[in-house]
mmCIF file of C-alpha atoms in Angstrom:
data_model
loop_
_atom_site.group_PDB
_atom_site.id
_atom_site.type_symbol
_atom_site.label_atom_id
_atom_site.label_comp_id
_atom_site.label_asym_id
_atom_site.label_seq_id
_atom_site.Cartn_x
_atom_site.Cartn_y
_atom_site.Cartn_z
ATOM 1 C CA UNK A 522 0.000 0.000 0.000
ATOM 2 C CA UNK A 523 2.712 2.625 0.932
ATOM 3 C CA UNK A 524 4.908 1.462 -2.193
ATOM 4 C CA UNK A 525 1.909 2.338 -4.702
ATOM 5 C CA UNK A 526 1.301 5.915 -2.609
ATOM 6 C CA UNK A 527 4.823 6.542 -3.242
ATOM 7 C CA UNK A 528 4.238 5.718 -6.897
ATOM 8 C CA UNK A 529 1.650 7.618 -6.639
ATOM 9 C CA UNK A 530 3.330 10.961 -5.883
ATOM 10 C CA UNK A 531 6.199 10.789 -7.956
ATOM 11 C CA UNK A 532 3.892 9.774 -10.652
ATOM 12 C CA UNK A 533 2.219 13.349 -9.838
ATOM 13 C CA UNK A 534 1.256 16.157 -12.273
ATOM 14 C CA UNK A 535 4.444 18.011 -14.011
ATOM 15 C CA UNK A 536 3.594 21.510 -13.026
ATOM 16 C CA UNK A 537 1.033 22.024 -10.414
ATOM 17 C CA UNK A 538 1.388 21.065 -6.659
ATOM 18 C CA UNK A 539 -0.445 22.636 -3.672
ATOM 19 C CA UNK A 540 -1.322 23.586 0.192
ATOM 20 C CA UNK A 541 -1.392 23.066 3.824
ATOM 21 C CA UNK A 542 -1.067 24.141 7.075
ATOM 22 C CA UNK A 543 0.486 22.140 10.094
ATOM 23 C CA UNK A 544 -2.402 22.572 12.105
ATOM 24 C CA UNK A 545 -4.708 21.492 10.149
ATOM 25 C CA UNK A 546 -6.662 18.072 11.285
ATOM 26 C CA UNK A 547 -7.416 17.193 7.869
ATOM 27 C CA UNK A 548 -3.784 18.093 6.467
ATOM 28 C CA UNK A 549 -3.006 15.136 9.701
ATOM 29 C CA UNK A 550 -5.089 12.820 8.484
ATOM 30 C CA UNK A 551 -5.505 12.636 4.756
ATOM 31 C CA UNK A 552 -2.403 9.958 3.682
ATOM 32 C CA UNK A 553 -0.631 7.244 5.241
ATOM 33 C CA UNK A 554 2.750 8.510 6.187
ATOM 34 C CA UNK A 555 5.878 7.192 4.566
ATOM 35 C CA UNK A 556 9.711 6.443 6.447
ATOM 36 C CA UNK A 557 12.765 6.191 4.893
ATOM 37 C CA UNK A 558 12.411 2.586 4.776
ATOM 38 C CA UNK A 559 9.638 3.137 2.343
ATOM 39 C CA UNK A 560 11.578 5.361 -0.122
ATOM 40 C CA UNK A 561 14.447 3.176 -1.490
ATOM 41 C CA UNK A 562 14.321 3.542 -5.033
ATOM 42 C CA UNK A 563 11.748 6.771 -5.072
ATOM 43 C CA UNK A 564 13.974 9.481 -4.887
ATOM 44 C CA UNK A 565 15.967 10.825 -7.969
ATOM 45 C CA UNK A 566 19.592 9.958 -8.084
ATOM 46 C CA UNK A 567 20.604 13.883 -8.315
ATOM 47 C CA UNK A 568 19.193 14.507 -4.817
ATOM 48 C CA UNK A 569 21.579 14.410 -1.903
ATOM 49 C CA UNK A 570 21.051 11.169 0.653
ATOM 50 C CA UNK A 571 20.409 12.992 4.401
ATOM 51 C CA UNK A 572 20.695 11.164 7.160
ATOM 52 C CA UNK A 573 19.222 11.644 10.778
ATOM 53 C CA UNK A 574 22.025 13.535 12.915
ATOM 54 C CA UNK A 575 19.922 14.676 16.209
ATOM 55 C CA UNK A 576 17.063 16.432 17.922
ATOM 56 C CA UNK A 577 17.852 20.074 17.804
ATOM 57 C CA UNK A 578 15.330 21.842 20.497
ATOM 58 C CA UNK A 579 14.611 19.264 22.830
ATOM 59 C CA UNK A 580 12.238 20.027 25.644
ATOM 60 C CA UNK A 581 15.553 20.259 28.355
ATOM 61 C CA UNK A 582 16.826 23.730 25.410
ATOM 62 C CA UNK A 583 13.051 25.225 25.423
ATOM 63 C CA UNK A 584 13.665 27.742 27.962
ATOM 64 C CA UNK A 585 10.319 29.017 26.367
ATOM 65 C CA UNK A 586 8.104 26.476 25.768
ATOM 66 C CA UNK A 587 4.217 27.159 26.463
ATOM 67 C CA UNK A 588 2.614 24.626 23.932
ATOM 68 C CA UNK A 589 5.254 21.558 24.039
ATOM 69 C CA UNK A 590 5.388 21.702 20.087
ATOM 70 C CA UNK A 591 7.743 23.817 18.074
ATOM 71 C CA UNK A 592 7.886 24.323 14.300
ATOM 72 C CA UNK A 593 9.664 26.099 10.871
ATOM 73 C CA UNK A 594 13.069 26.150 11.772
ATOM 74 C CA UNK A 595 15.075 29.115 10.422
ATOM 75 C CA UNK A 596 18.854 29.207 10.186
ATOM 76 C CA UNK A 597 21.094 32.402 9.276
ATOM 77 C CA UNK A 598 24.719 32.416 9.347
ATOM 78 C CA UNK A 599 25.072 35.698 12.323
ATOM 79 C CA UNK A 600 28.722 36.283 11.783
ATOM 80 C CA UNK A 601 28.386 37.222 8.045
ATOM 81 C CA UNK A 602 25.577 39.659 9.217
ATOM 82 C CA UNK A 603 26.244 41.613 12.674
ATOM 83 C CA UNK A 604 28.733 43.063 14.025
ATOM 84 C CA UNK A 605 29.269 41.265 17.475
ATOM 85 C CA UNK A 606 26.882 37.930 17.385
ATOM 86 C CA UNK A 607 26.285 35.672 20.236
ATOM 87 C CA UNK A 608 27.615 32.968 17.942
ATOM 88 C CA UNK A 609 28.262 31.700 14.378
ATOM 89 C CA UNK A 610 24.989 30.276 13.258
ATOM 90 C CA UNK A 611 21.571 31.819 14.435
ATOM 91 C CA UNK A 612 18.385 29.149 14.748
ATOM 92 C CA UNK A 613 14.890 31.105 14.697
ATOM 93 C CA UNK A 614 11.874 28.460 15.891
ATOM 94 C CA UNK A 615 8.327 28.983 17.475
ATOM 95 C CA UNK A 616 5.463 27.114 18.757
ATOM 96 C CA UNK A 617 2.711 27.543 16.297
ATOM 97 C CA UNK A 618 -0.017 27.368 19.187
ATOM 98 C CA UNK A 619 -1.612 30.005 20.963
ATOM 99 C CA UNK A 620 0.511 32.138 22.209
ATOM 100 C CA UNK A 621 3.529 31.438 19.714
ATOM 101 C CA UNK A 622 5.928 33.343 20.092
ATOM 102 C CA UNK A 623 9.579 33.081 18.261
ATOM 103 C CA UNK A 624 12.909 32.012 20.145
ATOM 104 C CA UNK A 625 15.996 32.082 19.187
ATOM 105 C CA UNK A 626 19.642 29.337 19.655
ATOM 106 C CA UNK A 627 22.617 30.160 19.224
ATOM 107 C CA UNK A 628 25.590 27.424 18.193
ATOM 108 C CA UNK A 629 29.199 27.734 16.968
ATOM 109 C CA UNK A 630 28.437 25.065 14.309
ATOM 110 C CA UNK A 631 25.669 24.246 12.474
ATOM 111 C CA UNK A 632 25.852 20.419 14.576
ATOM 112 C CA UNK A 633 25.216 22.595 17.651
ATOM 113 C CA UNK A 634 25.642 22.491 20.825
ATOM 114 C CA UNK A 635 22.840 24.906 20.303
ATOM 115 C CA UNK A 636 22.317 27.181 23.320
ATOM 116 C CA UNK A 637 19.170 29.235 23.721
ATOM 117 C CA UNK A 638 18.859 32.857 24.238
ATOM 118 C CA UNK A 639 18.798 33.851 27.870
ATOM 119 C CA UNK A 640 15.105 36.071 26.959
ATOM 120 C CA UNK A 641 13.220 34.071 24.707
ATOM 121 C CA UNK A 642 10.498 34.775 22.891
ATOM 122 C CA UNK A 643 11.986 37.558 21.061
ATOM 123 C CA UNK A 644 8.915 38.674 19.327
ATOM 124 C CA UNK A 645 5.792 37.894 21.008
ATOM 125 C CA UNK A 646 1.758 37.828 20.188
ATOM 126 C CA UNK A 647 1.435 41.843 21.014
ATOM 127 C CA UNK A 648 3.645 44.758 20.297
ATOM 128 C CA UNK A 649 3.065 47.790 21.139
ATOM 129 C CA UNK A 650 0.324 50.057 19.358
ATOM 130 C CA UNK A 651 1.521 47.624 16.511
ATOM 131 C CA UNK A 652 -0.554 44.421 16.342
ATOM 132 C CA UNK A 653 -2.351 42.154 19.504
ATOM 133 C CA UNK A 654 -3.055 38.696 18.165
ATOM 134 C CA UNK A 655 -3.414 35.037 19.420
ATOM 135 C CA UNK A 656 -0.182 33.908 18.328
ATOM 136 C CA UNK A 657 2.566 34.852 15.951
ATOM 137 C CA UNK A 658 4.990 31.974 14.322
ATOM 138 C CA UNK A 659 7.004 30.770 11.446
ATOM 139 C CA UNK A 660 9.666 33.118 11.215
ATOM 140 C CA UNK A 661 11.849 33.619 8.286
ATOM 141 C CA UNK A 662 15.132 35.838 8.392
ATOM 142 C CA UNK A 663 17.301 36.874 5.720
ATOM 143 C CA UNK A 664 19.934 39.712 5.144
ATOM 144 C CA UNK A 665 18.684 42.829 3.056
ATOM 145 C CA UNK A 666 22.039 44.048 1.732
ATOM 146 C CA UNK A 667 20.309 47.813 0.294
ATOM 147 C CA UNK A 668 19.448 48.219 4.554
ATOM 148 C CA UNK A 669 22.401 46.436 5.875
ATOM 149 C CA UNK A 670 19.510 45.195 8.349
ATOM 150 C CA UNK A 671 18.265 41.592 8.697
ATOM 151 C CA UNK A 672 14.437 41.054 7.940
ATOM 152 C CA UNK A 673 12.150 38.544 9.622
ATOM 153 C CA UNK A 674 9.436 37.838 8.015
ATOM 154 C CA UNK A 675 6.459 35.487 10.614
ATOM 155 C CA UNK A 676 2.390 35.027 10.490
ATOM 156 C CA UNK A 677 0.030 36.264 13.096
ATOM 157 C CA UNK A 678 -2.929 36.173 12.410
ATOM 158 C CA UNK A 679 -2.638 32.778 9.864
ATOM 159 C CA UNK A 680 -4.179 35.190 8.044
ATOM 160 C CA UNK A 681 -1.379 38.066 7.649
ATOM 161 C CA UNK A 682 2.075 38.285 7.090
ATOM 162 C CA UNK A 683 3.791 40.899 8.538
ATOM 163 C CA UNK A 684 7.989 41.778 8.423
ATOM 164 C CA UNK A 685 10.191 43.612 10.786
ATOM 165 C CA UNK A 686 13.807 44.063 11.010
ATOM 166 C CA UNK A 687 17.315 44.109 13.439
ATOM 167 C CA UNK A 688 20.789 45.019 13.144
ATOM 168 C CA UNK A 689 21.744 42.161 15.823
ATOM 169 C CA UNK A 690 19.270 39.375 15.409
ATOM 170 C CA UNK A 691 18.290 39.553 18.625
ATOM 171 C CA UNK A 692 16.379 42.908 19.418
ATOM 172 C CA UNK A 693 13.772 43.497 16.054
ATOM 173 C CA UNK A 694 12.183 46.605 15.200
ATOM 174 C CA UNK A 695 8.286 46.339 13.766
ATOM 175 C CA UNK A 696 8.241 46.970 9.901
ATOM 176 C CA UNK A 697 4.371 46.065 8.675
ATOM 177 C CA UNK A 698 2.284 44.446 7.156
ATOM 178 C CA UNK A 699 3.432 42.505 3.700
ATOM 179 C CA UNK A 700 0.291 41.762 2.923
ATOM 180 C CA UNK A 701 -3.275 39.757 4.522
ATOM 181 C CA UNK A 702 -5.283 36.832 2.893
ATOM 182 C CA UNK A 703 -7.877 38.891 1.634
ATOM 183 C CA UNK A 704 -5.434 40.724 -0.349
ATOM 184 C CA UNK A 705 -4.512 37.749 -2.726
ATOM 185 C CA UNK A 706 -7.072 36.877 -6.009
ATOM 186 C CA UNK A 707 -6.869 34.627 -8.733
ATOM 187 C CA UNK A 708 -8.446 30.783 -8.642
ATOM 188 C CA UNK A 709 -9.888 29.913 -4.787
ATOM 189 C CA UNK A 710 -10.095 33.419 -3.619
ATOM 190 C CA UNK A 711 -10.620 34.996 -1.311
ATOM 191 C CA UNK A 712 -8.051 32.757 0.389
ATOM 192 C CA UNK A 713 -8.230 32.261 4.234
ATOM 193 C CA UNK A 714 -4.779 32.459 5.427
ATOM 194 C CA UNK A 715 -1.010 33.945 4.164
ATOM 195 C CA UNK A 716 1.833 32.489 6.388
ATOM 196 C CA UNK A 717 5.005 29.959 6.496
ATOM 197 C CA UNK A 718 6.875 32.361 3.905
ATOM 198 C CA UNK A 719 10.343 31.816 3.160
ATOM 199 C CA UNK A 720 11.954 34.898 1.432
ATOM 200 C CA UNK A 721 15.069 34.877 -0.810
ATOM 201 C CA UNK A 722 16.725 36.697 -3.859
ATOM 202 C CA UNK A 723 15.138 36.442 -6.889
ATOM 203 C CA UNK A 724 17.394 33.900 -8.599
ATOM 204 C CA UNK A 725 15.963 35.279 -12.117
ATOM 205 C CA UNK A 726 18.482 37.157 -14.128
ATOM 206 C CA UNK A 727 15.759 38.343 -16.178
ATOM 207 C CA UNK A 728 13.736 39.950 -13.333
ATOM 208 C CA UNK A 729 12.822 43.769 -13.068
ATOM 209 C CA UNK A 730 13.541 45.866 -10.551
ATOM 210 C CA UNK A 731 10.419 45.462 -8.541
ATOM 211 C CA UNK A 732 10.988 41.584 -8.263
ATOM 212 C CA UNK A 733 14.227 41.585 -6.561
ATOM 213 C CA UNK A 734 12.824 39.869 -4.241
ATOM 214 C CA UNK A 735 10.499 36.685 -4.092
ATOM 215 C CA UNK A 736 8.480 34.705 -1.296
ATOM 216 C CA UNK A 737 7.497 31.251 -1.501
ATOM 217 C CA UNK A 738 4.315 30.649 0.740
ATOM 218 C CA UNK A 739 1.100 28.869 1.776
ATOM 219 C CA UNK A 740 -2.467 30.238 1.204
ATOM 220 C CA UNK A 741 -6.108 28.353 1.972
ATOM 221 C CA UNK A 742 -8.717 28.468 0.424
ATOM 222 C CA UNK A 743 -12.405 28.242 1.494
ATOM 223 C CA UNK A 744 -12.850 24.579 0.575
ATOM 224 C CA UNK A 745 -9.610 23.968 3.091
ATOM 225 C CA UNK A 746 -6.845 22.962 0.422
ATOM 226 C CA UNK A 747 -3.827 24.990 0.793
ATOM 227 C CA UNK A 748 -1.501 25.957 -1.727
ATOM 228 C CA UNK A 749 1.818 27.301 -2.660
ATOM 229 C CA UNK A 750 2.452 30.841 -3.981
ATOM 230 C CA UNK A 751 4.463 33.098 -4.792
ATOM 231 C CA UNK A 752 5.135 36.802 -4.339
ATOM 232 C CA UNK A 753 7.913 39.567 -5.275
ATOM 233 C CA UNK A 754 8.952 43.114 -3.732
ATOM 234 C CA UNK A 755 11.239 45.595 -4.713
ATOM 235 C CA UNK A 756 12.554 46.595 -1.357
ATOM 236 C CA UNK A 757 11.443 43.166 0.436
ATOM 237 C CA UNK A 758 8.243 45.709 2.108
ATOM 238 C CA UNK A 759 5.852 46.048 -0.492
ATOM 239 C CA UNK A 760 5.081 42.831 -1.798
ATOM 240 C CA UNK A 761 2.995 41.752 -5.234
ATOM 241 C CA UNK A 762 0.983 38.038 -4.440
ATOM 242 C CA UNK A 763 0.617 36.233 -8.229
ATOM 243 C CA UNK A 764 -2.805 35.292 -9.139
ATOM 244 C CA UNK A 765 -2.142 32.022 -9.877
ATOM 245 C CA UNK A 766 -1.233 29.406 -7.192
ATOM 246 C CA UNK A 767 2.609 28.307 -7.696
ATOM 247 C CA UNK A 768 1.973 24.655 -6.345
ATOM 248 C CA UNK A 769 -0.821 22.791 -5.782
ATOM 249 C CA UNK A 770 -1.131 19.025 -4.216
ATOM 250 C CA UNK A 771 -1.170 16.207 -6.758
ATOM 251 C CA UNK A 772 -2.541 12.493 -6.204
ATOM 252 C CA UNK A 773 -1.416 11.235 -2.629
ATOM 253 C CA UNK A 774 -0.173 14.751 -1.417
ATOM 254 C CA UNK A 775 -3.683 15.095 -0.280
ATOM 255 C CA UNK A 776 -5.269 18.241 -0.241
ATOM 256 C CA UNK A 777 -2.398 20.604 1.352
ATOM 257 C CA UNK A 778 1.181 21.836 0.577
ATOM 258 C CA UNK A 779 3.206 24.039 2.923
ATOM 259 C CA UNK A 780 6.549 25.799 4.450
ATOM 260 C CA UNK A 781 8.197 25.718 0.561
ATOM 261 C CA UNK A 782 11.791 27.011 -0.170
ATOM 262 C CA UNK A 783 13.633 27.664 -3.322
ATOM 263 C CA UNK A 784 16.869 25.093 -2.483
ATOM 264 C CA UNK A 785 19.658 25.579 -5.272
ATOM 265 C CA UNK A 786 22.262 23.414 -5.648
ATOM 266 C CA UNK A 787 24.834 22.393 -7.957
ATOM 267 C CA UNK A 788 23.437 24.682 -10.216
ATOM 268 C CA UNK A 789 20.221 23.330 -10.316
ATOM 269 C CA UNK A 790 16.968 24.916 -8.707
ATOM 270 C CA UNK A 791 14.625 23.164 -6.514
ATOM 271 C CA UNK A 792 11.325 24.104 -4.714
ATOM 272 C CA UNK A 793 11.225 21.823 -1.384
ATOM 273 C CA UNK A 794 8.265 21.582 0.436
ATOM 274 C CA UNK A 795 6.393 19.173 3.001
ATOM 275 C CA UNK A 796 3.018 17.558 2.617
ATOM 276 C CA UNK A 797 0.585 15.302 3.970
ATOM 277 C CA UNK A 798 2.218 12.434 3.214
ATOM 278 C CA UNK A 799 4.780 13.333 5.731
ATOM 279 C CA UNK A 800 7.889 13.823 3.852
ATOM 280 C CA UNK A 801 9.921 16.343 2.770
ATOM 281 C CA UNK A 802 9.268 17.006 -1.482
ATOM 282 C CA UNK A 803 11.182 18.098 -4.112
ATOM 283 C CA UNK A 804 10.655 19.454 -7.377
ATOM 284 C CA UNK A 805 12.971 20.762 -9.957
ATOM 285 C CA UNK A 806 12.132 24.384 -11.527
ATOM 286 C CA UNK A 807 13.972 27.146 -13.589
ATOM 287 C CA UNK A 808 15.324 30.367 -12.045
ATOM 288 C CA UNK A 809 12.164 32.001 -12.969
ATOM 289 C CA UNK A 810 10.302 29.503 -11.138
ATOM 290 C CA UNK A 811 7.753 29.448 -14.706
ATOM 291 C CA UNK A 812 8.403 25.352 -15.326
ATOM 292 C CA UNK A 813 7.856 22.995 -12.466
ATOM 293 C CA UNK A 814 8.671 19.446 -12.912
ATOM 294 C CA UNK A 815 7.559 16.347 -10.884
ATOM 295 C CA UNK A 816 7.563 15.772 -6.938
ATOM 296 C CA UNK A 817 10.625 13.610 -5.372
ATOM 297 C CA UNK A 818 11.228 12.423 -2.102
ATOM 298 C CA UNK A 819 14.086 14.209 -0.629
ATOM 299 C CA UNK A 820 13.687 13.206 2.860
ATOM 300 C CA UNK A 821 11.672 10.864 4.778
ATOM 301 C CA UNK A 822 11.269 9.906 8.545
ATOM 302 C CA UNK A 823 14.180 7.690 9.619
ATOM 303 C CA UNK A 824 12.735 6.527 12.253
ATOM 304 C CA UNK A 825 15.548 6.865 14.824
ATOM 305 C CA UNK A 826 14.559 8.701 18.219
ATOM 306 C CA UNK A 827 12.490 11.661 17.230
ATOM 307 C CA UNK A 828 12.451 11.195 13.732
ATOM 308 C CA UNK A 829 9.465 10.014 13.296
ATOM 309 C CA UNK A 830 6.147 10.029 11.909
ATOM 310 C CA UNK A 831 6.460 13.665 9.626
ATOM 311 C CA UNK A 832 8.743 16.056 8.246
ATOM 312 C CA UNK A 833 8.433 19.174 7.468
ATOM 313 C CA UNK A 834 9.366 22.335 6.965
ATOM 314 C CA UNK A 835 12.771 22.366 5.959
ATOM 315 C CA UNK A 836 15.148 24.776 5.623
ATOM 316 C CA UNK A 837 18.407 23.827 3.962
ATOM 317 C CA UNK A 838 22.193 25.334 4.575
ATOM 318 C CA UNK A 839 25.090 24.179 2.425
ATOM 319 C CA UNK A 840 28.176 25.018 4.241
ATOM 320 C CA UNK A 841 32.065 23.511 4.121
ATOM 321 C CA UNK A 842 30.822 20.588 2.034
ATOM 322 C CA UNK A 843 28.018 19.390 3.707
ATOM 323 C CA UNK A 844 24.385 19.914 3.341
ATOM 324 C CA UNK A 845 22.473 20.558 6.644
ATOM 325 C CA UNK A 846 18.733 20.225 6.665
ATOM 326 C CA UNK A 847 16.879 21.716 9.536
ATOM 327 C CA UNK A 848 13.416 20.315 9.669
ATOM 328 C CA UNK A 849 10.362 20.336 11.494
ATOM 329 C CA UNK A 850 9.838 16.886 12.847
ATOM 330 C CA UNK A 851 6.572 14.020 14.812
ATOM 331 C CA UNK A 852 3.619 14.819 15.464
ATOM 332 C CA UNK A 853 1.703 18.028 14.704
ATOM 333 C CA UNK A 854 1.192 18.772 18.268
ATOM 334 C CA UNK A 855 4.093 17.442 19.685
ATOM 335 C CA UNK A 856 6.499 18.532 17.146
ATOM 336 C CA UNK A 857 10.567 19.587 17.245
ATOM 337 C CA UNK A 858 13.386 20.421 15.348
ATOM 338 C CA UNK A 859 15.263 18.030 14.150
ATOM 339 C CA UNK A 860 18.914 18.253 11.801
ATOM 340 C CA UNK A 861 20.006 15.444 9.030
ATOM 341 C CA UNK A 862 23.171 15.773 7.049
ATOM 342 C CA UNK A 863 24.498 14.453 3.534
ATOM 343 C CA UNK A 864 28.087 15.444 1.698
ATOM 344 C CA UNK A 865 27.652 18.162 -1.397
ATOM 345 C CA UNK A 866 27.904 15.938 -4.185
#
């Protein structure tokens, strides 16, 4: 039964793939689950092999941890981007239940030991005359090089994305709003919720000016299936949703998609995602992101320790040879970070 779901996905549609949303009962429920046992044979040979390395935020590192679940990992390399860091690499994580609220690690290497920052949350579910919600999450942090400031980007409400912006990492300044659900038209509009963005460069030599930037991230609809799509901004404030969805769930996937990256590697462009069948996807594109070939399996469960039943959100760092996949791993409700490794082929 799980061999022919596998079959299944990566016998998927070419160029459409879609939503989800890790809190979503249905998105829990909709496909058997898959583990790396499974997967022998199912993933393309030009994808890296990860393997299981270790829990990254177990419960004894939480030193803020009000929902026993934590989710989208974020990693940024802090001593390429501020002046005096508390370490090398910077990890960015959050419960996604109410209250949120987003932490931050700190490690020397990307293997950890991670240690967490003495006044977690850093950004909490009210600030100032700014915003009072029931929970903020999935943060995503890059460097803008024009404002020689780092810019997190995080959802609260599911149904807004909003941006703000540090010159440490640690202490964040409120920028806006990027943009709300109700904001975005095209095919299933008006869509429910905007959130688990992951921002980036525009890879596109071709762009204009007011795409230098482009976000990768999940929308619902009314009927409950949750997509992929994708966004630009000049200045990484103002952003422009597409009307069409980017991705949207084929065969097995279920009805949801979510937490997608643009992943390039050896020259070759990726959009990795996780979805109900929970595993970690892959599926080759172009550097406009215009052709969109078939899901892979990049990563599946191993089911050693924690690494089990889902994972998810993943955030990938190449660095001195290896590849180092932070992921979002178990149970929806009872969910951690988790790291697996493979060599830069």
């Amino acid at each position: 039964m799980i061999m022919a779901v596998v079959a299944a996905l990566l016998a998927g549609m070419a160029v459409s793939c879609a939503p989800e949303i890790p809190d979503s009962p249905e998105f829990e429920s909709q496909s058997p689950r898959i583990s790396s046992s499974e997967t022998q044979g199912s993933t393309s040979s030009a994808l890296p092999s990860f393997e299981f390395v270790a829990e990254v935020t177990p419960p004894e590192l939480r030193n803020y941890d009000p929902t026993g679940e934590v989710i989208f990992p974020s990693v940024v390399r802090a001593g390429d981007m501020f002046a005096s860091p508390l370490a090398e690499w910077y990890l960015y994580y959050a419960p996604h239940d109410n209250p949120g609220g987003i932490s931050l690690m700190y490690a020397d290497a990307l293997e950890g030991p991670w240690t967490p920052f003495v006044n977690n949350p850093i950004v909490t579910n009210e600030w100032d005359e700014h915003y009072e919600v029931s929970h903020v999450s999935s943060a995503d942090v890059v460097w803008n090089d024009a404002d020689q400031l780092a810019y997190m980007y995080f959802h609260g409400e599911n149904s807004t994305m909003r941006w703000a912006t540090s010159s440490d990492g640690v202490s964040w300044d409120y920028g806006g709003v990027a943009f709300h659900a109700g904001d975005i038209d095209g095919p299933g509009a008006p869509s429910t919720e905007s959130s688990y963005g992951r921002v980036f460069v525009n890879p596109n030599p071709d762009a204009d000016e007011d795409a230098a930037w482009a976000m990768l991230f999940m929308d619902n609809t009314e009927a409950n299936e949750r997509r992929i799509r994708l966004a630009h901004s000049a200045d990484g404030k103002s952003w422009t949703v597409h009307d069409e969805p980017l991705l949207t769930a084929t065969g097995e996937e279920g009805l949801n998609l979510s937490s997608a990256d643009l992943w390039i590697v050896d020259d070759r462009h990726y959009i990795v995602y996780h979805s109900a069948l929970g595993v970690i996807s892959a599926r080759e594109t172009d550097a406009s992101m215009t052709s969109i070939g078939e899901p892979e399996i990049l990563y599946a469960p191993s089911e050693e320790g924690v690494d089990v039943d889902r994972a998810a959100a993943p955030e990938i760092v190449e660095f001195d040879g290896k590849l180092y996949l932070f992921y979002e791993v178990g149970d929806r409700h009872d969910s951690t970070i988790a790291l697996a490794v493979a060599e830069v082929r």
